[in-house]
PDB file of C-alpha atoms and ligand atoms in Angstrom:
ATOM      1  CA  MET E   8      51.638  30.040  57.360  1.00 86.00           C
ATOM      2  CA  LYS E   9      48.142  27.712  57.759  1.00 87.00           C
ATOM      3  CA  TYR E  10      46.303  26.190  54.735  1.00 90.00           C
ATOM      4  CA  ASP E  11      43.171  25.625  54.031  1.00 92.00           C
ATOM      5  CA  LYS E  12      43.065  21.622  54.833  1.00 91.00           C
ATOM      6  CA  VAL E  13      39.416  21.079  52.923  1.00 93.00           C
ATOM      7  CA  LYS E  14      40.550  22.586  50.462  1.00 95.00           C
ATOM      8  CA  TYR E  15      44.372  21.949  49.759  1.00 95.00           C
ATOM      9  CA  LYS E  16      46.028  19.422  50.185  1.00 94.00           C
ATOM     10  CA  VAL E  17      49.763  19.841  51.312  1.00 94.00           C
ATOM     11  CA  TYR E  18      52.099  17.731  50.167  1.00 92.00           C
ATOM     12  CA  ASP E  19      55.783  18.084  51.954  1.00 91.00           C
ATOM     13  CA  TRP E  20      58.472  16.388  52.577  1.00 88.00           C
ATOM     14  CA  LYS E  21      56.000  13.566  54.491  1.00 88.00           C
ATOM     15  CA  ASN E  22      55.173  13.049  50.504  1.00 88.00           C
ATOM     16  CA  TRP E  23      56.928  10.283  48.636  1.00 84.00           C
ATOM     17  CA  MET E  24      56.652  12.110  45.898  1.00 80.00           C
ATOM     18  CA  VAL E  25      59.198  15.386  47.855  1.00 87.00           C
ATOM     19  CA  LEU E  26      61.059  12.441  49.988  1.00 89.00           C
ATOM     20  CA  HIS E  27      62.572  11.600  46.312  1.00 85.00           C
ATOM     21  CA  TRP E  28      63.728  14.778  45.601  1.00 89.00           C
ATOM     22  CA  ILE E  29      65.983  14.825  48.872  1.00 92.00           C
ATOM     23  CA  LEU E  30      67.147  11.277  48.235  1.00 90.00           C
ATOM     24  CA  ASN E  31      67.313  10.310  44.681  1.00 85.00           C
ATOM     25  CA  PRO E  32      70.480  11.006  44.633  1.00 85.00           C
ATOM     26  CA  GLY E  33      70.812  12.253  40.286  1.00 81.00           C
ATOM     27  CA  LEU E  34      68.815  15.192  41.569  1.00 85.00           C
ATOM     28  CA  ALA E  35      71.837  16.840  43.298  1.00 91.00           C
ATOM     29  CA  PHE E  36      73.292  17.938  39.666  1.00 88.00           C
ATOM     30  CA  ASN E  37      69.188  19.344  38.974  1.00 89.00           C
ATOM     31  CA  GLU E  38      69.783  21.337  42.056  1.00 94.00           C
ATOM     32  CA  LEU E  39      73.393  21.693  41.482  1.00 95.00           C
ATOM     33  CA  ILE E  40      74.165  22.240  38.622  1.00 93.00           C
ATOM     34  CA  LEU E  41      71.419  23.540  36.974  1.00 93.00           C
ATOM     35  CA  GLY E  42      69.414  25.469  39.801  1.00 96.00           C
ATOM     36  CA  GLN E  43      66.418  24.160  39.898  1.00 95.00           C
ATOM     37  CA  ARG E  44      64.043  23.623  43.494  1.00 96.00           C
ATOM     38  CA  MET E  45      61.973  22.195  44.355  1.00 94.00           C
ATOM     39  CA  PRO E  46      59.962  24.209  47.725  1.00 95.00           C
ATOM     40  CA  LYS E  47      59.436  22.835  50.866  1.00 95.00           C
ATOM     41  CA  VAL E  48      55.365  23.606  50.850  1.00 95.00           C
ATOM     42  CA  THR E  49      53.234  22.883  47.503  1.00 95.00           C
ATOM     43  CA  LEU E  50      49.422  22.694  47.498  1.00 96.00           C
ATOM     44  CA  GLU E  51      47.202  21.350  44.871  1.00 94.00           C
ATOM     45  CA  ASP E  52      44.277  22.855  44.629  1.00 94.00           C
ATOM     46  CA  LYS E  53      41.083  20.146  45.193  1.00 92.00           C
ATOM     47  CA  THR E  54      38.278  22.899  44.201  1.00 93.00           C
ATOM     48  CA  ILE E  55      39.599  22.957  40.735  1.00 89.00           C
ATOM     49  CA  ASP E  56      38.269  20.251  37.432  1.00 87.00           C
ATOM     50  CA  LYS E  57      41.482  20.109  36.163  1.00 87.00           C
ATOM     51  CA  PRO E  58      44.466  18.380  35.908  1.00 86.00           C
ATOM     52  CA  ARG E  59      46.498  18.306  38.944  1.00 86.00           C
ATOM     53  CA  PHE E  60      48.967  20.738  36.661  1.00 85.00           C
ATOM     54  CA  GLU E  61      47.166  23.010  36.354  1.00 90.00           C
ATOM     55  CA  ARG E  62      45.795  22.982  40.261  1.00 92.00           C
ATOM     56  CA  SER E  63      48.740  23.154  41.903  1.00 93.00           C
ATOM     57  CA  PHE E  64      49.893  26.184  44.154  1.00 96.00           C
ATOM     58  CA  VAL E  65      53.542  27.163  45.201  1.00 97.00           C
ATOM     59  CA  PRO E  66      53.151  29.350  48.579  1.00 97.00           C
ATOM     60  CA  CYS E  67      55.287  31.641  49.624  1.00 97.00           C
ATOM     61  CA  PRO E  68      55.367  31.857  53.572  1.00 96.00           C
ATOM     62  CA  HIS E  69      56.659  35.521  53.772  1.00 97.00           C
ATOM     63  CA  CYS E  70      53.991  37.211  51.775  1.00 97.00           C
ATOM     64  CA  GLU E  71      51.227  34.242  52.282  1.00 96.00           C
ATOM     65  CA  THR E  72      50.174  34.561  48.385  1.00 96.00           C
ATOM     66  CA  LEU E  73      49.622  31.486  45.922  1.00 96.00           C
ATOM     67  CA  HIS E  74      52.114  31.421  43.794  1.00 97.00           C
ATOM     68  CA  ASP E  75      50.885  28.863  40.313  1.00 96.00           C
ATOM     69  CA  GLY E  76      52.805  26.143  39.996  1.00 94.00           C
ATOM     70  CA  ARG E  77      53.932  27.246  36.607  1.00 94.00           C
ATOM     71  CA  THR E  78      55.132  29.702  37.643  1.00 96.00           C
ATOM     72  CA  TRP E  79      58.508  28.071  37.467  1.00 95.00           C
ATOM     73  CA  SER E  80      58.971  26.661  34.164  1.00 93.00           C
ATOM     74  CA  ILE E  81      60.858  27.269  31.267  1.00 88.00           C
ATOM     75  CA  GLU E  82      59.317  28.386  28.850  1.00 90.00           C
ATOM     76  CA  ASN E  83      58.746  31.272  31.574  1.00 93.00           C
ATOM     77  CA  GLY E  84      62.866  30.892  31.931  1.00 94.00           C
ATOM     78  CA  THR E  85      61.893  30.642  35.728  1.00 96.00           C
ATOM     79  CA  ALA E  86      62.961  26.829  35.661  1.00 94.00           C
ATOM     80  CA  PHE E  87      66.785  26.930  36.681  1.00 96.00           C
ATOM     81  CA  LYS E  88      69.378  29.696  37.699  1.00 97.00           C
ATOM     82  CA  ASN E  89      67.220  29.197  41.229  1.00 97.00           C
ATOM     83  CA  TRP E  90      70.150  28.087  43.438  1.00 96.00           C
ATOM     84  CA  PHE E  91      69.241  30.490  46.247  1.00 97.00           C
ATOM     85  CA  GLY E  92      65.630  29.462  46.954  1.00 97.00           C
ATOM     86  CA  LEU E  93      62.354  30.580  44.579  1.00 97.00           C
ATOM     87  CA  TYR E  94      61.503  34.687  44.378  1.00 98.00           C
ATOM     88  CA  CYS E  95      59.016  35.407  45.120  1.00 98.00           C
ATOM     89  CA  LYS E  96      58.000  38.595  42.717  1.00 96.00           C
ATOM     90  CA  ASN E  97      55.639  39.512  44.789  1.00 97.00           C
ATOM     91  CA  CYS E  98      57.449  40.681  48.289  1.00 97.00           C
ATOM     92  CA  GLY E  99      61.376  40.173  46.740  1.00 97.00           C
ATOM     93  CA  ASN E 100      61.194  37.383  49.207  1.00 97.00           C
ATOM     94  CA  ILE E 101      63.314  33.649  48.719  1.00 97.00           C
ATOM     95  CA  ILE E 102      60.775  30.613  48.816  1.00 97.00           C
ATOM     96  CA  PRO E 103      62.126  27.959  51.636  1.00 96.00           C
ATOM     97  CA  CYS E 104      63.029  25.213  49.041  1.00 97.00           C
ATOM     98  CA  LEU E 105      63.952  21.653  50.034  1.00 95.00           C
ATOM     99  CA  ILE E 106      67.968  20.540  49.625  1.00 95.00           C
ATOM    100  CA  ASN E 107      69.161  16.846  48.790  1.00 94.00           C
ATOM    101  CA  GLY E 108      70.622  14.729  50.613  1.00 95.00           C
ATOM    102  CA  LEU E 109      73.511  14.748  48.146  1.00 95.00           C
ATOM    103  CA  SER E 110      73.362  18.636  47.059  1.00 96.00           C
ATOM    104  CA  PHE E 111      73.682  18.549  51.164  1.00 96.00           C
ATOM    105  CA  LEU E 112      76.459  17.029  51.570  1.00 96.00           C
ATOM    106  CA  THR E 113      79.292  18.545  48.124  1.00 96.00           C
ATOM    107  CA  LEU E 114      77.497  21.806  49.782  1.00 96.00           C
ATOM    108  CA  LEU E 115      78.513  20.329  53.299  1.00 96.00           C
ATOM    109  CA  ILE E 116      81.951  19.687  51.612  1.00 96.00           C
ATOM    110  CA  THR E 117      82.763  22.149  49.965  1.00 95.00           C
ATOM    111  CA  PHE E 118      82.320  24.659  52.375  1.00 94.00           C
ATOM    112  CA  PRO E 119      85.582  25.565  52.476  1.00 94.00           C
ATOM    113  CA  ILE E 120      85.508  27.124  49.488  1.00 92.00           C
ATOM    114  CA  TRP E 121      81.926  28.322  48.887  1.00 92.00           C
ATOM    115  CA  GLY E 122      81.039  29.268  52.104  1.00 93.00           C
ATOM    116  CA  TRP E 123      83.101  33.031  51.756  1.00 93.00           C
ATOM    117  CA  PHE E 124      81.318  34.167  48.610  1.00 93.00           C
ATOM    118  CA  ARG E 125      78.340  33.011  49.800  1.00 94.00           C
ATOM    119  CA  SER E 126      76.999  35.987  51.127  1.00 95.00           C
ATOM    120  CA  TYR E 127      77.967  38.426  47.600  1.00 96.00           C
ATOM    121  CA  LEU E 128      76.391  35.694  45.689  1.00 95.00           C
ATOM    122  CA  LYS E 129      73.633  35.159  47.091  1.00 96.00           C
ATOM    123  CA  ALA E 130      73.104  39.980  46.523  1.00 97.00           C
ATOM    124  CA  LYS E 131      74.523  39.182  43.094  1.00 97.00           C
ATOM    125  CA  TRP E 132      71.311  36.768  41.960  1.00 97.00           C
ATOM    126  CA  LEU E 133      68.764  37.862  44.325  1.00 97.00           C
ATOM    127  CA  GLU E 134      69.992  41.621  42.388  1.00 97.00           C
ATOM    128  CA  LYS E 135      69.099  39.537  38.767  1.00 97.00           C
ATOM    129  CA  GLN E 136      65.901  37.838  40.186  1.00 97.00           C
ATOM    130  CA  PRO E 137      63.033  41.096  39.493  1.00 97.00           C
ATOM    131  CA  LYS E 138      63.487  40.840  36.120  1.00 97.00           C
ATOM    132  CA  ARG E 139      63.007  37.707  35.281  1.00 96.00           C
ATOM    133  CA  TYR E 140      59.517  37.751  36.689  1.00 96.00           C
ATOM    134  CA  GLU E 141      58.538  40.777  34.279  1.00 94.00           C
ATOM    135  CA  ASN E 142      56.942  38.385  31.718  1.00 91.00           C
ATOM    136  CA  ILE E 143      55.744  35.593  33.578  1.00 93.00           C
ATOM    137  CA  ASN E 144      52.780  33.512  32.071  1.00 93.00           C
ATOM    138  CA  ILE E 145      51.188  31.021  32.920  1.00 90.00           C
ATOM    139  CA  GLU E 146      49.083  29.519  30.499  1.00 88.00           C
ATOM    140  CA  GLN E 147      52.362  28.665  27.577  1.00 85.00           C
ATOM    141  CA  VAL E 148      53.225  25.950  29.902  1.00 87.00           C
ATOM    142  CA  PRO E 149      52.982  22.845  28.702  1.00 83.00           C
ATOM    143  CA  ASN E 150      52.956  19.535  30.752  1.00 83.00           C
ATOM    144  CA  LEU E 151      55.670  17.569  29.843  1.00 80.00           C
ATOM    145  CA  PHE E 152      54.231  14.561  31.254  1.00 83.00           C
ATOM    146  CA  GLY E 153      50.812  15.398  28.625  1.00 83.00           C
ATOM    147  CA  LYS E 154      48.753  12.891  27.022  1.00 81.00           C
ATOM    148  CA  LYS E 155      51.289  13.310  24.228  1.00 80.00           C
ATOM    149  CA  ASN E 156      54.727  14.723  26.005  1.00 87.00           C
ATOM    150  CA  TRP E 157      55.304  11.838  28.445  1.00 91.00           C
ATOM    151  CA  ILE E 158      57.462   9.707  25.943  1.00 92.00           C
ATOM    152  CA  LYS E 159      59.539  12.249  25.096  1.00 91.00           C
ATOM    153  CA  SER E 160      60.179  13.100  28.491  1.00 89.00           C
ATOM    154  CA  GLY E 161      60.652  10.218  30.404  1.00 91.00           C
ATOM    155  CA  LEU E 162      63.101   9.732  26.888  1.00 93.00           C
ATOM    156  CA  SER E 163      65.359  12.519  27.729  1.00 91.00           C
ATOM    157  CA  TRP E 164      65.462  12.322  31.664  1.00 88.00           C
ATOM    158  CA  GLY E 165      66.578   7.691  30.701  1.00 91.00           C
ATOM    159  CA  LEU E 166      69.011   9.138  27.916  1.00 92.00           C
ATOM    160  CA  CYS E 167      70.067  12.378  29.752  1.00 88.00           C
ATOM    161  CA  MET E 168      71.159  10.194  33.675  1.00 85.00           C
ATOM    162  CA  PHE E 169      72.869   7.221  30.460  1.00 89.00           C
ATOM    163  CA  VAL E 170      74.764  10.288  29.474  1.00 89.00           C
ATOM    164  CA  LEU E 171      75.811  11.111  32.921  1.00 82.00           C
ATOM    165  CA  MET E 172      76.197   7.804  34.564  1.00 81.00           C
ATOM    166  CA  SER E 173      77.959   6.817  31.928  1.00 82.00           C
ATOM    167  CA  VAL E 174      80.735   9.003  31.700  1.00 78.00           C
ATOM    168  CA  PHE E 175      81.289   8.871  35.944  1.00 75.00           C
ATOM    169  CA  ASN E 176      82.489   5.233  34.332  1.00 74.00           C
ATOM    170  CA  ILE E 177      83.802   5.806  31.500  1.00 73.00           C
ATOM    171  CA  GLN E 178      87.538   3.563  32.384  1.00 75.00           C
ATOM    172  CA  THR E 179      85.248   0.594  33.267  1.00 74.00           C
ATOM    173  CA  ILE E 180      82.755   1.231  31.035  1.00 73.00           C
ATOM    174  CA  SER E 181      82.711  -2.381  28.043  1.00 83.00           C
ATOM    175  CA  PHE E 182      80.737  -1.655  24.856  1.00 84.00           C
ATOM    176  CA  GLY E 183      78.322  -5.202  26.132  1.00 85.00           C
ATOM    177  CA  THR E 184      77.670  -3.214  30.054  1.00 85.00           C
ATOM    178  CA  LEU E 185      77.004   0.338  28.091  1.00 88.00           C
ATOM    179  CA  LEU E 186      73.852  -1.597  25.765  1.00 90.00           C
ATOM    180  CA  VAL E 187      72.585  -2.939  29.277  1.00 90.00           C
ATOM    181  CA  GLU E 188      72.487   0.770  31.082  1.00 89.00           C
ATOM    182  CA  PHE E 189      70.803   2.170  27.643  1.00 92.00           C
ATOM    183  CA  ILE E 190      67.882   0.319  27.570  1.00 94.00           C
ATOM    184  CA  ILE E 191      68.414  -0.059  31.730  1.00 92.00           C
ATOM    185  CA  TRP E 192      68.094   3.823  31.361  1.00 92.00           C
ATOM    186  CA  MET E 193      65.896   4.104  28.804  1.00 94.00           C
ATOM    187  CA  VAL E 194      62.936   1.633  30.732  1.00 94.00           C
ATOM    188  CA  ALA E 195      64.277   3.702  33.728  1.00 91.00           C
ATOM    189  CA  GLY E 196      63.588   6.435  32.351  1.00 91.00           C
ATOM    190  CA  LEU E 197      59.451   5.198  29.929  1.00 92.00           C
ATOM    191  CA  SER E 198      58.257   4.241  34.103  1.00 91.00           C
ATOM    192  CA  PHE E 199      59.184   7.299  35.584  1.00 88.00           C
ATOM    193  CA  GLY E 200      57.295   9.576  32.382  1.00 89.00           C
ATOM    194  CA  TYR E 201      54.012   6.999  33.483  1.00 90.00           C
ATOM    195  CA  MET E 202      54.030   7.671  36.577  1.00 87.00           C
ATOM    196  CA  MET E 203      55.228  11.357  36.329  1.00 85.00           C
ATOM    197  CA  LYS E 204      51.447  11.399  33.717  1.00 88.00           C
ATOM    198  CA  VAL E 205      49.972   9.897  35.950  1.00 85.00           C
ATOM    199  CA  PHE E 206      50.752  11.784  38.554  1.00 82.00           C
ATOM    200  CA  PHE E 207      50.566  15.094  37.166  1.00 83.00           C
ATOM    201  CA  ASN E 208      47.688  14.716  34.955  1.00 84.00           C
ATOM    202  CA  GLN E 209      45.219  12.704  37.401  1.00 80.00           C
ATOM    203  CA  ALA E 210      41.565  14.737  38.398  1.00 78.00           C
ATOM    204  CA  ILE E 211      39.719  15.577  41.276  1.00 70.00           C
ATOM    205  CA  HIS E 212      38.269  12.154  42.345  1.00 60.00           C
ATOM    206  CA  LYS E 213      34.710  11.000  41.435  1.00 51.00           C
ATOM    207  CA  LYS E 214      34.086  11.760  45.653  1.00 51.00           C
ATOM    208  CA  ASN E 215      35.232  14.847  45.554  1.00 49.00           C
ATOM    209  CA  LYS E 216      33.651  15.975  42.611  1.00 47.00           C
ATOM    210  CA  ASN E 217      30.558  13.973  43.765  1.00 46.00           C
ATOM    211  CA  THR E 218      30.637  15.797  46.890  1.00 44.00           C
ATOM    212  CA  THR E 219      30.632  19.310  46.147  1.00 44.00           C
ATOM    213  CA  SER E 220      28.121  19.043  42.916  1.00 39.00           C
TER     214      SER E 220
HETATM  215 ZN1  LIG I 318      56.316  36.004  49.551  1.00 94.84          ZN
END
């Protein structure tokens, strides 16, 4: 599939945000357990004067439909359970997704266990998809990293990571280290939230604005 490079900025594995999805081992949890997936390619429309959050599109390489990025969201009930990829409601195919490094290793090692059931599970999963996309409403999707939400979103992420990490180290941990880890994750959460806020709310660069007006 060819993209209009003048109109769209293409995000693929060469972009740091996308690379982060592959390299951060924590995200294997999102992928394997929650079924949250990141498409291999995301397009950012450079011509719409709106926050980035509202001008991100996911192209389907099978039918070339450009889906609004907000199609896959918690409000629409489609953010998770996408274990086999993102379903294209237009053609019924699966939009290829990235795979996190740790997810890949885990799947590889456990292949003898789940490999037998793969086709069966995939067919079952595919059967359920059309219904999930019947009532998609992108307008109801709030910006999780908007001006009011980013602190809450960042801190909740930090809290999740803190709980996850503590569970893993439960035998070796003391109250002191627990407190230090809590503070570290809260700070990490805030900086993550802030980074996302800057990214998702960025409007088109002034330079582009001048050339289009
Ligand atoms: Zn499609």
